[in-house]
Rosetta silent file (secondary structure, phi, psi, omega in degrees, C-alpha in Angstrom):
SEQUENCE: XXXXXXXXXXXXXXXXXXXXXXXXXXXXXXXXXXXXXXXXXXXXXXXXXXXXXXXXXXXXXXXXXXXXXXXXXXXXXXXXXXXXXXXXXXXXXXXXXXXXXXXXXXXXXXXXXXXXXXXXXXXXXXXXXXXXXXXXXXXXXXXXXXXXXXXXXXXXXXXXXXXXXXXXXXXXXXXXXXXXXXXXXXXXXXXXXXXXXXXXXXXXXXXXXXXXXXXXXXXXXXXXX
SCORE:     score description
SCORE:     0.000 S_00000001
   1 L     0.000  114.782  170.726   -6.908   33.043   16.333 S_00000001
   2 L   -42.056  138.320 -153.354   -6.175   31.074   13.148 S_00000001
   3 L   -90.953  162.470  173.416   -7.692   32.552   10.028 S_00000001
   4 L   -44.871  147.481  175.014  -10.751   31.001    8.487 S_00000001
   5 L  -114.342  148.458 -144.241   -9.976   28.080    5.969 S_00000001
   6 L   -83.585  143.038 -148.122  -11.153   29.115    3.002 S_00000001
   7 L   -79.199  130.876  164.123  -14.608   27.304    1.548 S_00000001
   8 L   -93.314  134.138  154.994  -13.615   24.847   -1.670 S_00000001
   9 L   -61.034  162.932 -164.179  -15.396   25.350   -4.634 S_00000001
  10 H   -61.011  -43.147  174.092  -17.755   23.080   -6.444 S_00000001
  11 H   -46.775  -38.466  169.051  -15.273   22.284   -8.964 S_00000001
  12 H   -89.004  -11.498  133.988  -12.856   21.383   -6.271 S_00000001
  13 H   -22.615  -75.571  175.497  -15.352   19.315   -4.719 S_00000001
  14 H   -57.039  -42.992  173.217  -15.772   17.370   -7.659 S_00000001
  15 H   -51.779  -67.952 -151.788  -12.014   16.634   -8.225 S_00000001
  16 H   -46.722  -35.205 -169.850  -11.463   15.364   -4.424 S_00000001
  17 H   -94.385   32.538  111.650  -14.465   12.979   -4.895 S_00000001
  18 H   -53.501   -9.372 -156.710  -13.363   11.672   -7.912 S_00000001
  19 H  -106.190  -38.117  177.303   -9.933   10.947   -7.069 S_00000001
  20 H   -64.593   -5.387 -174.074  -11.279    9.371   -3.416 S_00000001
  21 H   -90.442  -37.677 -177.093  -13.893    7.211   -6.103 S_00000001
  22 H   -77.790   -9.043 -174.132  -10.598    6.569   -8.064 S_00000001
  23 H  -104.406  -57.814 -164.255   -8.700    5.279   -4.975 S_00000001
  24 L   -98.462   20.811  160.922  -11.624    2.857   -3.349 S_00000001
  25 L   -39.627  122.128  161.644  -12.885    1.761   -7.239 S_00000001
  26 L   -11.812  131.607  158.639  -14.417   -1.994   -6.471 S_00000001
  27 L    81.247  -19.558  160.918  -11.383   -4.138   -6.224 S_00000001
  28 L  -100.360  133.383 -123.460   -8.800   -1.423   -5.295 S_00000001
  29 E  -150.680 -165.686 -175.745   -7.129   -0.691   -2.125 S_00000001
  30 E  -118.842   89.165  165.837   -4.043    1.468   -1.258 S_00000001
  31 E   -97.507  104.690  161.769   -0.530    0.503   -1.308 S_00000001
  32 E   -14.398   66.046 -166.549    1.430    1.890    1.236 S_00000001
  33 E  -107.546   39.996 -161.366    5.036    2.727    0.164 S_00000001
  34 L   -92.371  -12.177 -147.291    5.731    5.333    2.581 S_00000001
  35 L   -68.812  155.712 -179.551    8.052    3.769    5.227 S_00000001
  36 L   -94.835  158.143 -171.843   11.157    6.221    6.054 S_00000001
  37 L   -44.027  -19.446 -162.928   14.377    5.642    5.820 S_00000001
  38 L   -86.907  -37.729 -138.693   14.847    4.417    9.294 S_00000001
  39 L  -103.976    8.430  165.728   11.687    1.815    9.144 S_00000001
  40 L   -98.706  -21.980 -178.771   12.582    0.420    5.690 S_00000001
  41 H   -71.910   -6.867  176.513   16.202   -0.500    7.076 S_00000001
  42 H   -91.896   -9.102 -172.385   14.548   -2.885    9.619 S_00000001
  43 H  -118.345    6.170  176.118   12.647   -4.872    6.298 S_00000001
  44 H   -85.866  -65.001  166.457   16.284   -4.483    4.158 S_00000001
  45 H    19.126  -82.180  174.179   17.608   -5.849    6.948 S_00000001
  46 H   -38.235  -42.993 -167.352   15.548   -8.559    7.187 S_00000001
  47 H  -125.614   22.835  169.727   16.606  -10.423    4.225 S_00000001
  48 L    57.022   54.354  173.350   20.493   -9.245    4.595 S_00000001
  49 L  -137.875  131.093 -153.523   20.253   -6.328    2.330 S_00000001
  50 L   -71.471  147.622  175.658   22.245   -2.819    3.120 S_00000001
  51 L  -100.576   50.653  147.546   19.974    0.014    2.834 S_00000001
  52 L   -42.371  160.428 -162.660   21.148    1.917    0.990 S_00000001
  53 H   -84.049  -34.211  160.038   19.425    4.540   -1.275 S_00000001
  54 H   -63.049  -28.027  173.634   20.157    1.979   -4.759 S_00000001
  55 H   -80.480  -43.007 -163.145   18.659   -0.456   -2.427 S_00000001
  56 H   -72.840  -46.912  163.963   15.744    1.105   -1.427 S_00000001
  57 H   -28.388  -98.121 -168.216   15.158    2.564   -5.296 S_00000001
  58 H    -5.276  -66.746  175.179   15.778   -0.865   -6.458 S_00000001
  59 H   -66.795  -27.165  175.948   13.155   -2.638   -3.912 S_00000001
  60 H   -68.268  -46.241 -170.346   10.400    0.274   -4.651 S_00000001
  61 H   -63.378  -25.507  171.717   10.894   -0.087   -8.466 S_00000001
  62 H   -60.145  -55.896 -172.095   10.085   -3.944   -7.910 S_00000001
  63 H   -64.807  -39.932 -173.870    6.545   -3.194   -6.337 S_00000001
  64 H   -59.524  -38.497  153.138    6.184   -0.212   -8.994 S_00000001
  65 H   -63.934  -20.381  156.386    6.944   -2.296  -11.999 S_00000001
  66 L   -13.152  118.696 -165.891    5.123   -4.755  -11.117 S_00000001
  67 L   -65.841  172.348 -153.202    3.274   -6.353  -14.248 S_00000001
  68 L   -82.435    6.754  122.472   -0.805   -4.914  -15.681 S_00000001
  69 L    14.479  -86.149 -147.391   -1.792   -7.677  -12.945 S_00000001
  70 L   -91.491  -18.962  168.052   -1.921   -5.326  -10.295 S_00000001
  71 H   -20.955  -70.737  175.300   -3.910   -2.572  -12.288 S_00000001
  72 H   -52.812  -30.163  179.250   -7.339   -3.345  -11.023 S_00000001
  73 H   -75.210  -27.446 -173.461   -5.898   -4.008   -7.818 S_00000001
  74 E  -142.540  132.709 -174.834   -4.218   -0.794   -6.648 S_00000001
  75 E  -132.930   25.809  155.717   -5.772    2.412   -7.124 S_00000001
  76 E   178.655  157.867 -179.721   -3.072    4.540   -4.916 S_00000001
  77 E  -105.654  117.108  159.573    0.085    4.490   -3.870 S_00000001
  78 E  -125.834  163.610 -151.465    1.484    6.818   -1.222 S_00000001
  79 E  -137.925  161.183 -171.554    4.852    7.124   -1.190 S_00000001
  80 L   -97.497 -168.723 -154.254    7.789    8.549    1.194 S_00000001
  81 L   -89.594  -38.824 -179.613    9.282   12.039    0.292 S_00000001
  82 L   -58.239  -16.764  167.577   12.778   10.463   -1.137 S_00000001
  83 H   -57.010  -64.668 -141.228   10.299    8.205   -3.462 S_00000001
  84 H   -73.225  -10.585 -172.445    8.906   10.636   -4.913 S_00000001
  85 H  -123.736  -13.130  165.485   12.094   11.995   -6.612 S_00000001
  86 L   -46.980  159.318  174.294   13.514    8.662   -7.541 S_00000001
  87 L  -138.952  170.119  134.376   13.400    7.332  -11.321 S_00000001
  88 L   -24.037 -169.785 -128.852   13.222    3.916  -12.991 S_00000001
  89 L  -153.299  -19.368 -166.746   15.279    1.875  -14.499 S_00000001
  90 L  -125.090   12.513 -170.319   13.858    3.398  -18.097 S_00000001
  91 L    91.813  -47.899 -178.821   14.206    7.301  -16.601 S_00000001
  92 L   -80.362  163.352  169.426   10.855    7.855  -15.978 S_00000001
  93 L   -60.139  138.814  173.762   10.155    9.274  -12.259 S_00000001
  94 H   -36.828  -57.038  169.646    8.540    7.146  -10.039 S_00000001
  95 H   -24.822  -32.145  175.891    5.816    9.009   -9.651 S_00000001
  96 H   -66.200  -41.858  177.852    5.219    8.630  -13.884 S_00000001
  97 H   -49.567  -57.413 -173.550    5.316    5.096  -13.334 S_00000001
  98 L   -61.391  -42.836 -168.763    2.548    4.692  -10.811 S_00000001
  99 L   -90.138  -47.704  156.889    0.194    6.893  -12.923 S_00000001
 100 L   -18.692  -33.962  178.730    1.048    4.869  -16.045 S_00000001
 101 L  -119.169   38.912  157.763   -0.615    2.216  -14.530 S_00000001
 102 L    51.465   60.238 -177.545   -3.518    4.063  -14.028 S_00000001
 103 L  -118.982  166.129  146.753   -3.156    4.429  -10.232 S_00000001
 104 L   -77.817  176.878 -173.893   -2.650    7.645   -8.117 S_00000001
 105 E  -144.114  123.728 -177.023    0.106    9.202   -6.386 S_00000001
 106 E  -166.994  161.650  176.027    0.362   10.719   -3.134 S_00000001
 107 E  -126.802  177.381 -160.298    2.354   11.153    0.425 S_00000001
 108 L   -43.638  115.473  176.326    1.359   10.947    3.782 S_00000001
 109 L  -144.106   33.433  175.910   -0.085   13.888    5.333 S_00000001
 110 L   -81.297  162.551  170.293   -2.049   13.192    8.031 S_00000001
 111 L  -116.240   24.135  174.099   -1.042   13.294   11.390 S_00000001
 112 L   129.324  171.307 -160.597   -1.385   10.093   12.824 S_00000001
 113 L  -111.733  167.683 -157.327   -4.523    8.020   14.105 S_00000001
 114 L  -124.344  159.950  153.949   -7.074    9.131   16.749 S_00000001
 115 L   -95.093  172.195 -160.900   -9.038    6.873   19.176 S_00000001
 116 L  -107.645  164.757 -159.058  -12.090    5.985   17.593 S_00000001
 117 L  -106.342  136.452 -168.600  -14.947    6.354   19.994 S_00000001
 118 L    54.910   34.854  155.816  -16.935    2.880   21.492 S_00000001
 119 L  -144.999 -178.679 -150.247  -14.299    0.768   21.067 S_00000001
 120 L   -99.709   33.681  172.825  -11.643   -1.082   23.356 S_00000001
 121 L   121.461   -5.819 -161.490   -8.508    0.946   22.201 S_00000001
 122 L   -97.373  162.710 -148.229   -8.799    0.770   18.521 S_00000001
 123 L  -158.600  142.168 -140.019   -7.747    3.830   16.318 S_00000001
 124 L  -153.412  145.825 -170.746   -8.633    5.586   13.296 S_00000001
 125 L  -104.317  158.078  166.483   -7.341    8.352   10.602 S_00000001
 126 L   -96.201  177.775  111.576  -10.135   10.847    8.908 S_00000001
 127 L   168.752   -0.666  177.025   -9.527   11.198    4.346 S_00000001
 128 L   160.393 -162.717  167.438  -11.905    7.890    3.687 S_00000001
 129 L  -119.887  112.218  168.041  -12.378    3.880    5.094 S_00000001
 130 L  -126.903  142.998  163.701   -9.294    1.793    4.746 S_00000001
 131 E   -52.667  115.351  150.779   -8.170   -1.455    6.711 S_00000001
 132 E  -107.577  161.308 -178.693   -4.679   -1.401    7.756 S_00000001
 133 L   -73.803  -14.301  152.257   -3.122   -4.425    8.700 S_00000001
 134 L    60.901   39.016  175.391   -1.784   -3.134   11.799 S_00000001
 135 L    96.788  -29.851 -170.094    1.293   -6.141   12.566 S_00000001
 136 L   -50.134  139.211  151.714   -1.605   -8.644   11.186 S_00000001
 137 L   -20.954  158.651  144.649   -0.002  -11.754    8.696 S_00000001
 138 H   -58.337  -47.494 -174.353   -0.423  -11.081    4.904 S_00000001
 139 H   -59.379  -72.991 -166.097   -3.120  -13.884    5.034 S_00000001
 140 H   -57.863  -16.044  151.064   -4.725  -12.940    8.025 S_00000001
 141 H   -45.374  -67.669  175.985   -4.740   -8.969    6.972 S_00000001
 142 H   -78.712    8.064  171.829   -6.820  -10.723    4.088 S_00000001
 143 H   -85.281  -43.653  167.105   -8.852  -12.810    6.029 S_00000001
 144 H   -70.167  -16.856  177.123  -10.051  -10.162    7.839 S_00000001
 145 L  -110.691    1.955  149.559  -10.777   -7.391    5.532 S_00000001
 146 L   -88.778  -25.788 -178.002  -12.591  -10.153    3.774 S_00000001
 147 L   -92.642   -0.335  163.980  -14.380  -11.001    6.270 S_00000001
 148 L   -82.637  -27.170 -165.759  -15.799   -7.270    6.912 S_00000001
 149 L  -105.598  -40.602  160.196  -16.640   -7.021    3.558 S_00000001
 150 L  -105.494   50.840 -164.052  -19.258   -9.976    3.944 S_00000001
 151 L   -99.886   98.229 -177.598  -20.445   -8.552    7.125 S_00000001
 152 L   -62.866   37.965  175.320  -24.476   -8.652    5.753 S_00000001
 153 L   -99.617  147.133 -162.738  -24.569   -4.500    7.265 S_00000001
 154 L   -76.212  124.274  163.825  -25.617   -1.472    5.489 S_00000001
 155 L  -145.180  127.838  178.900  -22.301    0.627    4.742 S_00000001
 156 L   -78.797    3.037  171.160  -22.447    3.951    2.611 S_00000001
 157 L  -123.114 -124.732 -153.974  -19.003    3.868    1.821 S_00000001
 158 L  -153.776  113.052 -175.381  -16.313    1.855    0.277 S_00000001
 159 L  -113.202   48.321  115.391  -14.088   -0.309    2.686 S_00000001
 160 L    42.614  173.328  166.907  -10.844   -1.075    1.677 S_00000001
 161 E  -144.299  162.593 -174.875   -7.105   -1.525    2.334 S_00000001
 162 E  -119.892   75.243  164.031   -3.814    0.772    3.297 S_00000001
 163 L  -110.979  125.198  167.470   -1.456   -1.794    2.978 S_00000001
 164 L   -77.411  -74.097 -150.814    2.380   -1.784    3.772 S_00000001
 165 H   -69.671  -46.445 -173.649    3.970   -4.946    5.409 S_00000001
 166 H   -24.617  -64.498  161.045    0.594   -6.691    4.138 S_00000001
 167 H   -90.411   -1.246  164.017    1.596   -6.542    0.830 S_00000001
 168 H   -70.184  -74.319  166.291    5.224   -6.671    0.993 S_00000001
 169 L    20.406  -89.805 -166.920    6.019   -9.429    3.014 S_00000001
 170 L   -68.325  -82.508 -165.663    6.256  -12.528    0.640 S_00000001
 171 H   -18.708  -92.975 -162.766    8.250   -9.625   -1.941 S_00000001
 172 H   -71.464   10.785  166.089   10.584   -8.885   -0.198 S_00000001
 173 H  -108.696  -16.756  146.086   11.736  -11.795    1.452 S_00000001
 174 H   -39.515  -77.030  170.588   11.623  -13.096   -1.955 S_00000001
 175 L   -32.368  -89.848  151.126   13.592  -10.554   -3.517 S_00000001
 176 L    98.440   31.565 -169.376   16.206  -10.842   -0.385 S_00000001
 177 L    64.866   32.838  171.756   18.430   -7.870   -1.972 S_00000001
 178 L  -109.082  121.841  152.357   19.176   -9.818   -5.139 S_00000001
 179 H   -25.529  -68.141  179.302   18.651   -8.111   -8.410 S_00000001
 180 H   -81.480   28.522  154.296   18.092  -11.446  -10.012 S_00000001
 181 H   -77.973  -31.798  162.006   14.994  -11.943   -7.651 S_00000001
 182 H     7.284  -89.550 -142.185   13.210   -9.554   -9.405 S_00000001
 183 H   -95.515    3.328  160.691   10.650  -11.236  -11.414 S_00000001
 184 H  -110.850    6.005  170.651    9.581  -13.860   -8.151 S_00000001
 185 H   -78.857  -29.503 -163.703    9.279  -11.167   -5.824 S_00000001
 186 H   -70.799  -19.561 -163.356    7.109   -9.283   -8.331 S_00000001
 187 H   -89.195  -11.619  156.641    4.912  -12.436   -8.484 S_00000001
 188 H   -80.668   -4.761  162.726    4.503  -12.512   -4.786 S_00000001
 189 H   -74.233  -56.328 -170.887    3.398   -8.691   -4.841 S_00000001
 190 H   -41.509  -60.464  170.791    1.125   -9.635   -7.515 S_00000001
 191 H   -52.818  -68.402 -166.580   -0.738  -12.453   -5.567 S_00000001
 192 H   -55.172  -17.039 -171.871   -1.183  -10.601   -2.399 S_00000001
 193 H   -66.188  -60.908 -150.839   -2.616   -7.435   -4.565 S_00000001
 194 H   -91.956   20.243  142.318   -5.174   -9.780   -6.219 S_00000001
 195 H   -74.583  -23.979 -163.824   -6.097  -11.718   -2.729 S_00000001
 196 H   -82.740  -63.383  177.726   -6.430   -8.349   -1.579 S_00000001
 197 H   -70.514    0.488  164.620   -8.837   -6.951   -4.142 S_00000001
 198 H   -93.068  -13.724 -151.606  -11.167   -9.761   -3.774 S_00000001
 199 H  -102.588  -46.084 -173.554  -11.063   -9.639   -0.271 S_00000001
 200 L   -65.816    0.002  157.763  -12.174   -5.387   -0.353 S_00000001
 201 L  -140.576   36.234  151.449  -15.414   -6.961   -1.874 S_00000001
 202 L    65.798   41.364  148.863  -15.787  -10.169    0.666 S_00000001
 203 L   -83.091   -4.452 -173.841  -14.748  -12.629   -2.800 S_00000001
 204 L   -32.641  164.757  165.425  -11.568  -13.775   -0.910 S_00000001
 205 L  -148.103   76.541 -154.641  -10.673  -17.721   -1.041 S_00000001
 206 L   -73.258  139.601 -169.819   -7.559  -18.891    0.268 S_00000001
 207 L   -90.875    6.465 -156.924   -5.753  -20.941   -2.409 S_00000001
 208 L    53.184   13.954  161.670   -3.102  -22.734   -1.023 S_00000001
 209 L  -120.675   38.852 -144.872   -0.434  -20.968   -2.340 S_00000001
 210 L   -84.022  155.909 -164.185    0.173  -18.540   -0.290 S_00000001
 211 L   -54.213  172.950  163.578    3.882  -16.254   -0.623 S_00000001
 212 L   -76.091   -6.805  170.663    6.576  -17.378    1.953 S_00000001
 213 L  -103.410   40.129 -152.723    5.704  -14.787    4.525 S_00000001
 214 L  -104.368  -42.035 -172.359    2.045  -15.025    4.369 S_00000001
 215 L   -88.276    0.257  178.592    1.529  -16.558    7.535 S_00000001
 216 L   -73.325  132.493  135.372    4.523  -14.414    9.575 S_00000001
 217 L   -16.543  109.322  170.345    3.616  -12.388   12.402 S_00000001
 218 L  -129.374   59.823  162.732    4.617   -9.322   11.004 S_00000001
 219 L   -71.930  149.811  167.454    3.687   -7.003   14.678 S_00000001
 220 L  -148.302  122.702 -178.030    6.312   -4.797   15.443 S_00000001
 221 L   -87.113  142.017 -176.845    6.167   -3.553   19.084 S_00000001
 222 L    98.861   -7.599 -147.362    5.977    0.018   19.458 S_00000001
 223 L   -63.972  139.515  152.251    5.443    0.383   15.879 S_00000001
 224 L   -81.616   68.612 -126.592    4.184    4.144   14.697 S_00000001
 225 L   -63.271    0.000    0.000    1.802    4.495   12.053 S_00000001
């Protein structure tokens, strides 16, 4: 029989919900930089770039650096375990970075989604409420968690997004493994961030500018959250 888990204190109470009030702030969502070595080599890939661990650094350090933009916009990170030991371009560790920009930092430790009960199939993690895009478009990921968000229903929490591919997309097919790609991949992370945090409080609009991936299919069959 497994031993009791032990009761948290008030104090430790008070930390988690602040940090889960610091993650779902109005206008901030989750980005999702967690993918593993095998499932990032299918988006280096993509744009005919070797994955390598200077590659993968390289492409994280794009989304991380990202300009004071995306501040309001992302209010965690999670990250995979070789991220987490990585540095900049200036020394500090990623991790330093991320909190610099007054987001949190954390890595996956859940064990995978559940079915959710009275629905047709659909599936659901416990630690808060966030949308993932699940294979969805970058637009349509923000059409839809905009469109949830002006759903005129009573909701006691904070609804949000967990986005990977969502928010990627247009980057990194920008980016394409070129160094000197940089600074228009960063500006297609930026726009989906800020479509994104209007959309986590039903203000979305689509603008007519949307990144070059915005409208790709980005389903992956089989895929494993």
């Amino acid at each position: 029989m497994a031993p009791p888990v032990p009761a948290l204190t008030p104090e430790q109470k008070k930390e988690l919900a602040d940090i889960a009030q610091r993650i779902v702030a109005p206008g901030k969502g989750i980005l999702a930089a967690d993918e593993s070595t095998g499932s990032i080599a299918k988006r280096l890939s993509s744009v005919g770039a070797e994955n390598t661990e200077e590659n993968r650094r390289w492409y994280r350090q794009l989304l991380f650096t990202a300009d004071k933009r995306v501040e309001p916009c992302i209010g965690g990170v999670i990250l995979f375990h070789e991220t987490m030991y990585q540095k900049a371009d200036d020394g500090r560790p990623f991790p330093q970075v991320i909190r610099d920009k007054g987001a949190l930092v954390g890595i996956k430790v859940d064990k995978g989604v559940v079915p959710l009960a009275g629905t047709n199939g659909e599936t659901t993690t416990q630690a808060g409420i966030t949308f993932l895009s699940g294979g969805q478009s970058e637009e349509e990921a923000s059409l839809n968690l905009n469109a949830i968000n002006r759903c005129p229903l009573a909701r006691p929490w904070a609804l949000t997004f967990s986005y990977g591919r969502a928010l990627q997309a247009s980057a990194l097919k920008a980016w394409a493994g070129k160094k000197d790609n940089t600074k228009v991949a960063q500006e297609e992370y930026v726009k989906r961030a800020l479509a994104n945090s209007l959309a986590c409080q039903g203000k979305y609009t689509p603008s007519g500018t949307a990144g070059a991936a915005a409208s790709e299919s980005l389903f992956v069959s089989n895929h494993a959250y």
